GROMACS .gro file of C-alpha atoms in nm:
model
  456
    1MET     CA    1  10.598   8.906   7.609
    2ASN     CA    2  10.487   9.132   7.803
    3PRO     CA    3  10.638   9.072   8.173
    4LEU     CA    4  10.346   8.975   8.429
    5ASP     CA    5  10.240   9.235   8.750
    6ASP     CA    6  10.269   9.042   9.130
    7ALA     CA    7   9.883   9.043   9.118
    8ARG     CA    8   9.855   8.915   8.769
    9ARG     CA    9  10.176   8.681   8.814
   10ASN     CA   10   9.992   8.505   9.238
   11ALA     CA   11   9.659   8.496   9.040
   12LEU     CA   12   9.792   8.193   8.793
   13ALA     CA   13   9.976   8.031   9.063
   14ASP     CA   14   9.681   8.042   9.286
   15HIS     CA   15   9.484   7.878   8.923
   16TYR     CA   16   9.762   7.654   8.903
   17ALA     CA   17   9.780   7.519   9.217
   18ALA     CA   18   9.407   7.506   9.274
   19GLN     CA   19   9.349   7.201   8.981
   20ASN     CA   20   9.510   6.987   9.226
   21ARG     CA   21   9.345   7.083   9.518
   22SER     CA   22   8.987   6.853   9.423
   23ALA     CA   23   8.946   6.566   9.250
   24PRO     CA   24   8.918   6.572   8.842
   25ALA     CA   25   8.551   6.639   8.705
   26ALA     CA   26   8.680   6.323   8.430
   27MET     CA   27   8.924   6.058   8.475
   28ASP     CA   28   8.942   5.971   8.149
   29ALA     CA   29   9.196   6.058   7.866
   30PHE     CA   30   9.454   5.932   8.187
   31TRP     CA   31   9.655   5.605   8.142
   32MET     CA   32   9.764   5.547   8.423
   33PRO     CA   33  10.086   5.312   8.430
   34PHE     CA   34  10.168   4.990   8.610
   35THR     CA   35   9.719   5.041   8.736
   36ALA     CA   36   9.438   4.886   8.762
   37ASN     CA   37   9.275   5.141   8.561
   38ARG     CA   38   8.900   5.108   8.566
   39GLN     CA   39   8.954   4.972   8.971
   40PHE     CA   40   9.197   5.270   9.008
   41ARG     CA   41   8.919   5.529   8.931
   42ASP     CA   42   8.615   5.336   9.113
   43THR     CA   43   8.833   5.432   9.416
   44PRO     CA   44   9.042   5.676   9.338
   45ARG     CA   45   9.375   5.742   9.563
   46LEU     CA   46   9.455   6.125   9.455
   47LEU     CA   47   9.752   6.314   9.652
   48ALA     CA   48   9.752   6.657   9.648
   49SER     CA   49  10.035   6.802   9.777
   50ALA     CA   50  10.389   6.663  10.005
   51GLU     CA   51  10.626   6.832  10.277
   52GLY     CA   52  10.821   6.638  10.499
   53MET     CA   53  10.733   6.233  10.604
   54TYR     CA   54  10.370   6.343  10.432
   55TYR     CA   55  10.085   6.350  10.160
   56ARG     CA   56   9.780   6.531  10.178
   57ASP     CA   57   9.493   6.349   9.955
   58VAL     CA   58   9.255   6.579   9.758
   59ASP     CA   59   8.975   6.517  10.058
   60GLY     CA   60   9.266   6.696  10.359
   61ARG     CA   61   9.405   6.406  10.500
   62GLN     CA   62   9.735   6.321  10.593
   63ILE     CA   63   9.915   6.028  10.427
   64LEU     CA   64  10.295   5.869  10.655
   65ASP     CA   65  10.486   5.856  10.254
   66GLY     CA   66  10.634   5.496  10.352
   67THR     CA   67  10.769   5.446   9.985
   68ALA     CA   68  10.939   5.785   9.922
   69GLY     CA   69  10.670   5.821   9.631
   70LEU     CA   70  10.778   5.546   9.408
   71TRP     CA   71  11.160   5.499   9.537
   72CYS     CA   72  11.270   5.843   9.464
   73CYS     CA   73  11.166   6.092   9.750
   74ASN     CA   74  11.490   6.012   9.933
   75ALA     CA   75  11.526   6.389  10.046
   76GLY     CA   76  11.179   6.391  10.128
   77HIS     CA   77  10.877   6.628   9.970
   78ALA     CA   78  10.907   6.923   9.939
   79ARG     CA   79  11.307   7.039  10.036
   80PRO     CA   80  11.333   7.428  10.025
   81ARG     CA   81  11.664   7.342   9.880
   82ILE     CA   82  11.565   7.139   9.584
   83VAL     CA   83  11.211   7.411   9.549
   84GLU     CA   84  11.449   7.699   9.476
   85ALA     CA   85  11.715   7.640   9.281
   86VAL     CA   86  11.437   7.497   9.056
   87ALA     CA   87  11.209   7.818   9.046
   88ARG     CA   88  11.551   8.044   9.041
   89GLN     CA   89  11.691   7.766   8.680
   90VAL     CA   90  11.365   7.766   8.555
   91ALA     CA   91  11.348   8.157   8.576
   92THR     CA   92  11.698   8.175   8.463
   93LEU     CA   93  11.732   7.895   8.177
   94ASP     CA   94  11.459   7.723   8.087
   95PHE     CA   95  11.627   7.454   7.843
   96ALA     CA   96  11.974   7.422   7.637
   97PRO     CA   97  12.030   7.141   7.386
   98ASN     CA   98  12.328   6.967   7.509
   99PHE     CA   99  12.377   6.822   7.177
  100GLN     CA  100  12.721   7.003   7.023
  101MET     CA  101  12.639   7.281   7.251
  102GLY     CA  102  12.646   7.231   7.635
  103SER     CA  103  12.496   7.460   7.924
  104PRO     CA  104  12.744   7.500   8.309
  105LEU     CA  105  12.530   7.250   8.535
  106PRO     CA  106  12.603   6.918   8.338
  107PHE     CA  107  12.921   6.988   8.400
  108VAL     CA  108  12.916   7.115   8.755
  109LEU     CA  109  12.700   6.811   8.936
  110ALA     CA  110  12.887   6.526   8.748
  111GLU     CA  111  13.143   6.588   8.871
  112ARG     CA  112  12.993   6.611   9.230
  113LEU     CA  113  12.893   6.236   9.117
  114LYS     CA  114  13.170   6.164   9.017
  115ALA     CA  115  13.283   6.305   9.367
  116ILE     CA  116  13.041   6.032   9.567
  117ALA     CA  117  13.066   5.746   9.326
  118PRO     CA  118  13.310   5.410   9.359
  119ARG     CA  119  13.622   5.476   9.205
  120PRO     CA  120  13.702   5.466   8.924
  121LEU     CA  121  13.313   5.527   8.792
  122ASP     CA  122  13.454   5.848   8.667
  123HIS     CA  123  13.234   5.903   8.352
  124VAL     CA  124  12.875   6.040   8.366
  125PHE     CA  125  12.556   5.999   8.112
  126TYR     CA  126  12.247   6.168   8.129
  127THR     CA  127  11.925   6.024   8.114
  128ASN     CA  128  11.495   6.114   8.183
  129SER     CA  129  11.520   5.809   8.376
  130GLY     CA  130  11.534   5.511   8.539
  131SER     CA  131  11.502   5.271   8.209
  132GLU     CA  132  11.651   5.528   7.976
  133SER     CA  133  11.921   5.421   8.217
  134VAL     CA  134  11.950   5.150   8.186
  135ASP     CA  135  11.957   5.104   7.730
  136THR     CA  136  12.247   5.361   7.817
  137ALA     CA  137  12.395   5.143   7.990
  138LEU     CA  138  12.311   4.812   7.757
  139LYS     CA  139  12.444   5.024   7.436
  140ILE     CA  140  12.803   5.136   7.575
  141ALA     CA  141  12.803   4.813   7.667
  142LEU     CA  142  12.784   4.642   7.289
  143ALA     CA  143  12.990   4.999   7.184
  144TYR     CA  144  13.300   4.953   7.418
  145HIS     CA  145  13.317   4.622   7.308
  146ARG     CA  146  13.240   4.689   6.901
  147ALA     CA  147  13.544   4.996   6.957
  148ARG     CA  148  13.802   4.802   7.091
  149GLY     CA  149  13.829   4.479   6.864
  150GLU     CA  150  13.561   4.244   6.972
  151GLY     CA  151  13.188   4.376   6.773
  152GLN     CA  152  13.158   3.915   6.861
  153ARG     CA  153  13.055   4.045   7.210
  154VAL     CA  154  12.651   4.117   7.102
  155ARG     CA  155  12.485   3.915   7.416
  156LEU     CA  156  12.338   4.045   7.681
  157ILE     CA  157  12.253   3.883   8.116
  158GLY     CA  158  11.966   3.962   8.295
  159ARG     CA  159  11.857   3.799   8.534
  160GLU     CA  160  11.507   3.638   8.629
  161LYS     CA  161  11.252   3.840   8.820
  162ALA     CA  162  11.499   4.170   8.769
  163TYR     CA  163  11.341   4.499   8.686
  164HIS     CA  164  11.515   4.660   8.488
  165GLY     CA  165  11.305   4.940   8.328
  166VAL     CA  166  11.051   4.907   8.034
  167GLY     CA  167  11.248   4.973   7.712
  168PHE     CA  168  11.290   4.768   7.509
  169GLY     CA  169  11.608   4.665   7.698
  170GLY     CA  170  11.544   4.640   8.018
  171ILE     CA  171  11.244   4.397   7.933
  172SER     CA  172  11.497   4.200   7.776
  173VAL     CA  173  11.751   4.169   8.044
  174GLY     CA  174  11.430   4.238   8.286
  175GLY     CA  175  11.293   3.952   8.380
  176LEU     CA  176  10.850   4.026   8.575
  177PRO     CA  177  10.691   3.819   8.307
  178ASN     CA  178  10.373   4.025   8.298
  179ASN     CA  179  10.630   4.289   8.169
  180ARG     CA  180  10.756   4.103   7.902
  181LYS     CA  181  10.519   3.886   7.778
  182TRP     CA  182  10.254   4.146   7.616
  183PHE     CA  183  10.517   4.277   7.340
  184GLY     CA  184  10.700   4.045   7.165
  185THR     CA  185  10.971   3.801   7.224
  186GLY     CA  186  11.243   4.202   7.269
  187LEU     CA  187  11.584   4.181   7.230
  188PRO     CA  188  11.760   3.863   7.066
  189GLY     CA  189  12.117   3.672   7.260
  190VAL     CA  190  11.961   3.764   7.597
  191ASP     CA  191  11.973   3.532   7.861
  192HIS     CA  192  11.877   3.485   8.277
  193LEU     CA  193  12.066   3.373   8.589
  194ARG     CA  194  11.843   3.218   8.861
  195HIS     CA  195  11.717   3.452   9.097
  196THR     CA  196  11.849   3.413   9.449
  197LEU     CA  197  11.468   3.458   9.639
  198ASP     CA  198  11.429   3.157   9.839
  199ILE     CA  199  11.187   3.157  10.128
  200GLY     CA  200  11.167   2.755  10.170
  201ARG     CA  201  11.559   2.820  10.377
  202ASN     CA  202  11.608   3.160  10.389
  203ALA     CA  203  11.212   3.315  10.581
  204PHE     CA  204  11.274   3.575  10.768
  205SER     CA  205  11.593   3.664  10.768
  206ARG     CA  206  11.747   3.978  10.916
  207GLY     CA  207  11.930   4.177  10.647
  208LEU     CA  208  12.123   3.899  10.435
  209PRO     CA  209  11.994   3.560  10.364
  210PRO     CA  210  12.223   3.327  10.404
  211HIS     CA  211  12.158   3.061  10.200
  212GLY     CA  212  12.256   3.097   9.784
  213VAL     CA  213  12.560   3.252   9.688
  214GLU     CA  214  12.616   2.935   9.543
  215LEU     CA  215  12.361   3.066   9.222
  216ALA     CA  216  12.611   3.304   9.155
  217GLU     CA  217  12.782   3.017   8.934
  218ASP     CA  218  12.459   3.014   8.706
  219LEU     CA  219  12.640   3.293   8.525
  220GLU     CA  220  13.007   3.028   8.509
  221ARG     CA  221  12.759   2.823   8.350
  222LEU     CA  222  12.619   3.070   8.113
  223VAL     CA  223  12.982   3.160   7.989
  224GLN     CA  224  13.067   2.745   7.909
  225LEU     CA  225  12.707   2.733   7.720
  226HIS     CA  226  12.793   3.072   7.517
  227ASP     CA  227  13.086   3.124   7.577
  228ALA     CA  228  13.284   3.420   7.711
  229SER     CA  229  13.359   3.559   7.394
  230THR     CA  230  12.996   3.619   7.326
  231ILE     CA  231  12.871   3.800   7.604
  232ALA     CA  232  12.888   4.156   7.633
  233ALA     CA  233  12.685   4.257   7.964
  234VAL     CA  234  12.606   4.108   8.299
  235ILE     CA  235  12.317   4.353   8.458
  236VAL     CA  236  12.171   4.275   8.790
  237GLU     CA  237  12.005   4.465   9.116
  238PRO     CA  238  12.232   4.456   9.362
  239ILE     CA  239  11.876   4.406   9.598
  240ALA     CA  240  11.553   4.418   9.389
  241GLY     CA  241  11.305   4.599   9.437
  242SER     CA  242  11.073   4.612   9.159
  243ALA     CA  243  11.055   4.253   9.245
  244GLY     CA  244  10.951   4.263   9.617
  245VAL     CA  245  11.295   4.339   9.819
  246ILE     CA  246  11.537   3.980   9.725
  247LEU     CA  247  11.903   4.087   9.833
  248PRO     CA  248  12.212   3.924   9.820
  249PRO     CA  249  12.412   3.605  10.053
  250PRO     CA  250  12.698   3.782  10.122
  251GLY     CA  251  12.914   3.696   9.887
  252TYR     CA  252  12.662   3.653   9.570
  253LEU     CA  253  12.786   3.994   9.433
  254GLN     CA  254  13.211   3.917   9.459
  255ARG     CA  255  13.147   3.578   9.288
  256ILE     CA  256  12.933   3.760   8.979
  257ARG     CA  257  13.230   4.019   8.958
  258GLU     CA  258  13.508   3.791   8.980
  259ILE     CA  259  13.377   3.571   8.714
  260CYS     CA  260  13.308   3.886   8.502
  261SER     CA  261  13.631   4.018   8.554
  262ARG     CA  262  13.837   3.696   8.437
  263HIS     CA  263  13.629   3.691   8.104
  264GLY     CA  264  13.621   4.012   8.014
  265ILE     CA  265  13.198   4.076   8.082
  266VAL     CA  266  13.116   4.455   8.152
  267LEU     CA  267  12.917   4.454   8.469
  268ILE     CA  268  12.643   4.667   8.552
  269PHE     CA  269  12.513   4.746   8.872
  270ASP     CA  270  12.139   4.867   8.794
  271GLU     CA  271  12.105   5.099   9.127
  272VAL     CA  272  11.788   5.296   9.041
  273ILE     CA  273  11.720   5.242   9.390
  274THR     CA  274  11.976   5.127   9.570
  275GLY     CA  275  12.138   5.436   9.442
  276PHE     CA  276  12.173   5.760   9.671
  277GLY     CA  277  12.187   5.655  10.008
  278ARG     CA  278  11.897   5.382  10.036
  279VAL     CA  279  12.182   5.123  10.209
  280GLY     CA  280  12.334   5.353  10.364
  281GLU     CA  281  12.637   5.405  10.145
  282PRO     CA  282  12.559   5.650   9.865
  283PHE     CA  283  12.563   5.342   9.639
  284ALA     CA  284  12.445   4.976   9.686
  285ALA     CA  285  12.834   4.904   9.569
  286GLN     CA  286  12.988   5.072   9.860
  287ARG     CA  287  12.820   4.921  10.079
  288PHE     CA  288  12.832   4.540   9.974
  289GLY     CA  289  13.232   4.585   9.875
  290VAL     CA  290  13.170   4.535   9.446
  291THR     CA  291  13.301   4.790   9.211
  292PRO     CA  292  13.142   4.707   8.888
  293ASP     CA  293  13.200   4.865   8.520
  294MET     CA  294  12.904   5.067   8.534
  295MET     CA  295  12.591   5.221   8.749
  296THR     CA  296  12.253   5.308   8.609
  297THR     CA  297  12.104   5.597   8.781
  298ALA     CA  298  11.786   5.762   8.876
  299LYS     CA  299  11.512   5.791   9.157
  300GLY     CA  300  11.725   5.923   9.483
  301LEU     CA  301  11.971   6.147   9.196
  302THR     CA  302  11.687   6.502   9.205
  303SER     CA  303  11.511   6.341   9.517
  304GLY     CA  304  11.217   6.273   9.237
  305CYS     CA  305  11.199   6.658   9.189
  306VAL     CA  306  11.260   6.600   8.824
  307PRO     CA  307  11.259   6.366   8.590
  308MET     CA  308  11.643   6.278   8.541
  309GLY     CA  309  11.891   5.949   8.588
  310ALA     CA  310  12.251   5.946   8.523
  311VAL     CA  311  12.464   5.665   8.397
  312PHE     CA  312  12.809   5.616   8.623
  313VAL     CA  313  13.057   5.471   8.333
  314ALA     CA  314  13.409   5.297   8.433
  315THR     CA  315  13.727   5.542   8.249
  316ASP     CA  316  13.866   5.227   8.052
  317ILE     CA  317  13.482   5.188   7.911
  318HIS     CA  318  13.484   5.581   7.901
  319ASP     CA  319  13.830   5.578   7.754
  320ALA     CA  320  13.808   5.369   7.458
  321PHE     CA  321  13.557   5.575   7.253
  322MET     CA  322  13.756   5.904   7.294
  323GLN     CA  323  13.978   5.749   6.971
  324GLY     CA  324  14.000   5.844   6.605
  325PRO     CA  325  13.982   6.258   6.435
  326ASP     CA  326  13.855   6.543   6.745
  327ASN     CA  327  13.596   6.589   6.543
  328ALA     CA  328  13.426   6.262   6.539
  329ILE     CA  329  13.103   6.170   6.737
  330ASP     CA  330  13.240   5.936   6.997
  331LEU     CA  331  12.880   5.813   7.080
  332PHE     CA  332  12.589   5.796   6.837
  333HIS     CA  333  12.337   5.800   7.201
  334GLY     CA  334  12.163   6.053   7.349
  335TYR     CA  335  11.831   6.279   7.458
  336THR     CA  336  11.607   6.614   7.361
  337TYR     CA  337  11.700   6.625   7.734
  338THR     CA  338  11.972   6.510   7.873
  339GLY     CA  339  12.129   6.750   8.091
  340HIS     CA  340  11.822   6.930   8.144
  341PRO     CA  341  11.949   7.255   8.280
  342LEU     CA  342  11.618   7.248   8.603
  343ALA     CA  343  11.722   6.885   8.613
  344CYS     CA  344  12.054   6.951   8.756
  345ALA     CA  345  11.970   7.217   8.955
  346ALA     CA  346  11.712   6.932   9.191
  347ALA     CA  347  11.965   6.729   9.154
  348LEU     CA  348  12.264   6.934   9.262
  349ALA     CA  349  12.015   7.140   9.552
  350ALA     CA  350  11.912   6.754   9.614
  351LEU     CA  351  12.311   6.610   9.663
  352ASP     CA  352  12.392   6.934   9.889
  353THR     CA  353  12.070   6.843  10.082
  354TYR     CA  354  12.220   6.478  10.099
  355GLU     CA  355  12.561   6.579  10.274
  356GLU     CA  356  12.320   6.876  10.535
  357GLU     CA  357  12.165   6.636  10.699
  358GLY     CA  358  12.424   6.300  10.678
  359LEU     CA  359  12.109   6.214  10.416
  360LEU     CA  360  12.374   5.955  10.172
  361THR     CA  361  12.538   5.684  10.550
  362ARG     CA  362  12.159   5.764  10.763
  363ALA     CA  363  12.035   5.406  10.700
  364ARG     CA  364  12.317   5.310  10.899
  365GLY     CA  365  12.229   5.413  11.197
  366LEU     CA  366  11.805   5.329  11.201
  367GLU     CA  367  11.864   5.016  10.992
  368GLN     CA  368  11.861   4.754  11.321
  369TYR     CA  369  11.562   4.953  11.424
  370TRP     CA  370  11.378   4.999  11.117
  371GLU     CA  371  11.511   4.598  11.126
  372ASP     CA  372  11.301   4.531  11.453
  373GLY     CA  373  11.035   4.684  11.407
  374LEU     CA  374  10.955   4.527  11.066
  375HIS     CA  375  11.019   4.182  11.215
  376ALA     CA  376  10.785   4.220  11.467
  377LEU     CA  377  10.456   4.194  11.172
  378ARG     CA  378  10.585   3.801  11.229
  379GLY     CA  379  10.288   3.594  11.318
  380LYS     CA  380  10.042   3.868  11.158
  381PRO     CA  381   9.731   3.725  10.951
  382HIS     CA  382   9.942   3.486  10.604
  383VAL     CA  383  10.214   3.670  10.601
  384VAL     CA  384  10.494   3.379  10.483
  385ASP     CA  385  10.835   3.633  10.539
  386ILE     CA  386  11.016   3.946  10.587
  387ARG     CA  387  11.304   4.093  10.367
  388ASN     CA  388  11.494   4.381  10.463
  389PHE     CA  389  11.841   4.567  10.426
  390GLY     CA  390  11.925   4.900  10.493
  391LEU     CA  391  11.596   5.172  10.485
  392ILE     CA  392  11.428   4.836  10.257
  393GLY     CA  393  11.142   4.705  10.342
  394ALA     CA  394  10.922   4.390  10.259
  395VAL     CA  395  10.599   4.161  10.348
  396GLU     CA  396  10.516   3.834  10.177
  397LEU     CA  397  10.181   3.751  10.238
  398ALA     CA  398  10.030   3.394  10.135
  399PRO     CA  399   9.833   3.449   9.815
  400GLU     CA  400   9.465   3.375   9.865
  401ASP     CA  401   9.362   3.025   9.617
  402GLY     CA  402   9.366   3.109   9.304
  403ARG     CA  403   9.336   3.516   9.367
  404PRO     CA  404   9.718   3.665   9.335
  405GLY     CA  405   9.780   3.943   9.423
  406ALA     CA  406   9.365   4.007   9.564
  407ARG     CA  407   9.617   3.986   9.905
  408GLY     CA  408   9.819   4.292   9.822
  409TYR     CA  409   9.636   4.545   9.763
  410GLN     CA  410   9.342   4.555   9.905
  411VAL     CA  411   9.722   4.576  10.160
  412LEU     CA  412   9.747   4.897   9.939
  413GLU     CA  413   9.474   5.022   9.945
  414ARG     CA  414   9.345   5.005  10.334
  415ALA     CA  415   9.729   5.129  10.397
  416PHE     CA  416   9.569   5.473  10.227
  417ARG     CA  417   9.299   5.524  10.317
  418LYS     CA  418   9.453   5.453  10.660
  419GLY     CA  419   9.650   5.692  10.672
  420LEU     CA  420   9.998   5.558  10.486
  421LEU     CA  421  10.123   5.505  10.175
  422VAL     CA  422  10.348   5.146  10.098
  423ARG     CA  423  10.393   4.925   9.708
  424THR     CA  424  10.240   4.655   9.638
  425THR     CA  425  10.363   4.405   9.424
  426GLY     CA  426  10.138   4.066   9.358
  427ASP     CA  427  10.111   4.006   9.773
  428THR     CA  428  10.444   4.131   9.814
  429VAL     CA  429  10.419   4.458  10.034
  430ALA     CA  430  10.796   4.702  10.004
  431LEU     CA  431  10.858   5.046  10.241
  432SER     CA  432  11.079   5.220  10.151
  433PRO     CA  433  11.062   5.508  10.307
  434PRO     CA  434  11.177   5.889  10.273
  435LEU     CA  435  11.565   5.894  10.428
  436ILE     CA  436  11.459   6.159  10.695
  437VAL     CA  437  11.235   5.977  10.784
  438GLU     CA  438  11.256   5.983  11.165
  439ARG     CA  439  11.126   5.617  11.476
  440ARG     CA  440  10.894   5.800  11.542
  441HIS     CA  441  10.777   5.709  11.146
  442ILE     CA  442  10.897   5.451  11.148
  443ASP     CA  443  10.696   5.315  11.499
  444ASP     CA  444  10.392   5.433  11.292
  445ILE     CA  445  10.455   5.238  11.016
  446PHE     CA  446  10.480   4.941  11.165
  447SER     CA  447  10.201   5.083  11.407
  448MET     CA  448   9.986   5.066  11.107
  449LEU     CA  449  10.082   4.793  10.877
  450GLY     CA  450  10.007   4.562  11.171
  451GLU     CA  451   9.679   4.724  11.169
  452VAL     CA  452   9.587   4.645  10.781
  453LEU     CA  453   9.730   4.332  10.846
  454ASP     CA  454   9.505   4.214  11.120
  455SER     CA  455   9.212   4.326  10.942
  456LEU     CA  456   9.304   4.062  10.625
   0.00000   0.00000   0.00000
């Protein structure tokens, strides 16, 4: 293989970069996820570059990132440590298998992750996404009970309005109807708790909603219905993001933890969105003072730079698999790209950036300013609720008659044209800026969003 001289290398770099700076000649071949594809092709929103708190589109317009990409770019965009780490890694070790083989970085990263996780979540299994993290955690829970002689524990419990990714396990325990109804019956033996969104009692609450802790007793009801001896795991998002920012009432997660502990049920927190500083601690488990038995993560793990997920596993669950002959495979599960060197390099650099800039706890110092700015939108046209916690926010809009989601899409489109990236789920506008956000950015986010709401 002939090495490239500097001129050829620079020419190639310019060639590939140029393809990202202008609209593509055709847009039919790419089937976009979670998108009204025909609508999008009529009015494309194409992002060409990003740095810090901002994107630029293919027309060169600056777009303030109000959503950290897709809840994932917690350290912002094009951060130097992460850029350099990935560039050096791809030139050093682009891929290494982790089946009966290994490379150093996954081990180094696991120790770093263990250091910021709540005890006793001392073991890490790598995946490539939040969806894979959820399916991995569910499989570990089922196999754990089998390994300890309780193989009859096969039932899984999720929650209505939950989003746990798009694998068959995730959509089965998830509770968003459109994510489920197209794809058959899903996994057998799955039940759901009621969600905690109660606008009637909690509208415009600041922080955690005051009403609804009694909904945790749904779990005790399902235990009585199915018998605890059949239930393997309960999975909940500490804060449901993709469903439109649904918050737990005070004491709710603690009560879920108590019921699971009493009945020997594995508790899984889905922290794909809340992990890595979004709520002012490394993980929501620490902010709420509730430790699960497993924790699923992704997104902020690499600050969105390279796809990667991780499942944090408690020591007693991990150790249940470390039985029998030393040469026996202890978990028949994994992915080609588990612990990918580029992803590990990105994650290590992201953790260094988080530590150097205090980003894992920075939301605590900004959340009151964020809350005040968000709730100043109360009274804008069609706003029926506002929800917030940490650096997460949601504005709930009344739907148009006979056209659910239309008003939310108008906000998405008009905000983008104004220079602001937001996320919408139906008629809920969700916000989750990079953790490097300054007060001036917060002012700009709510100023632009307020103007958009006034225009509806």
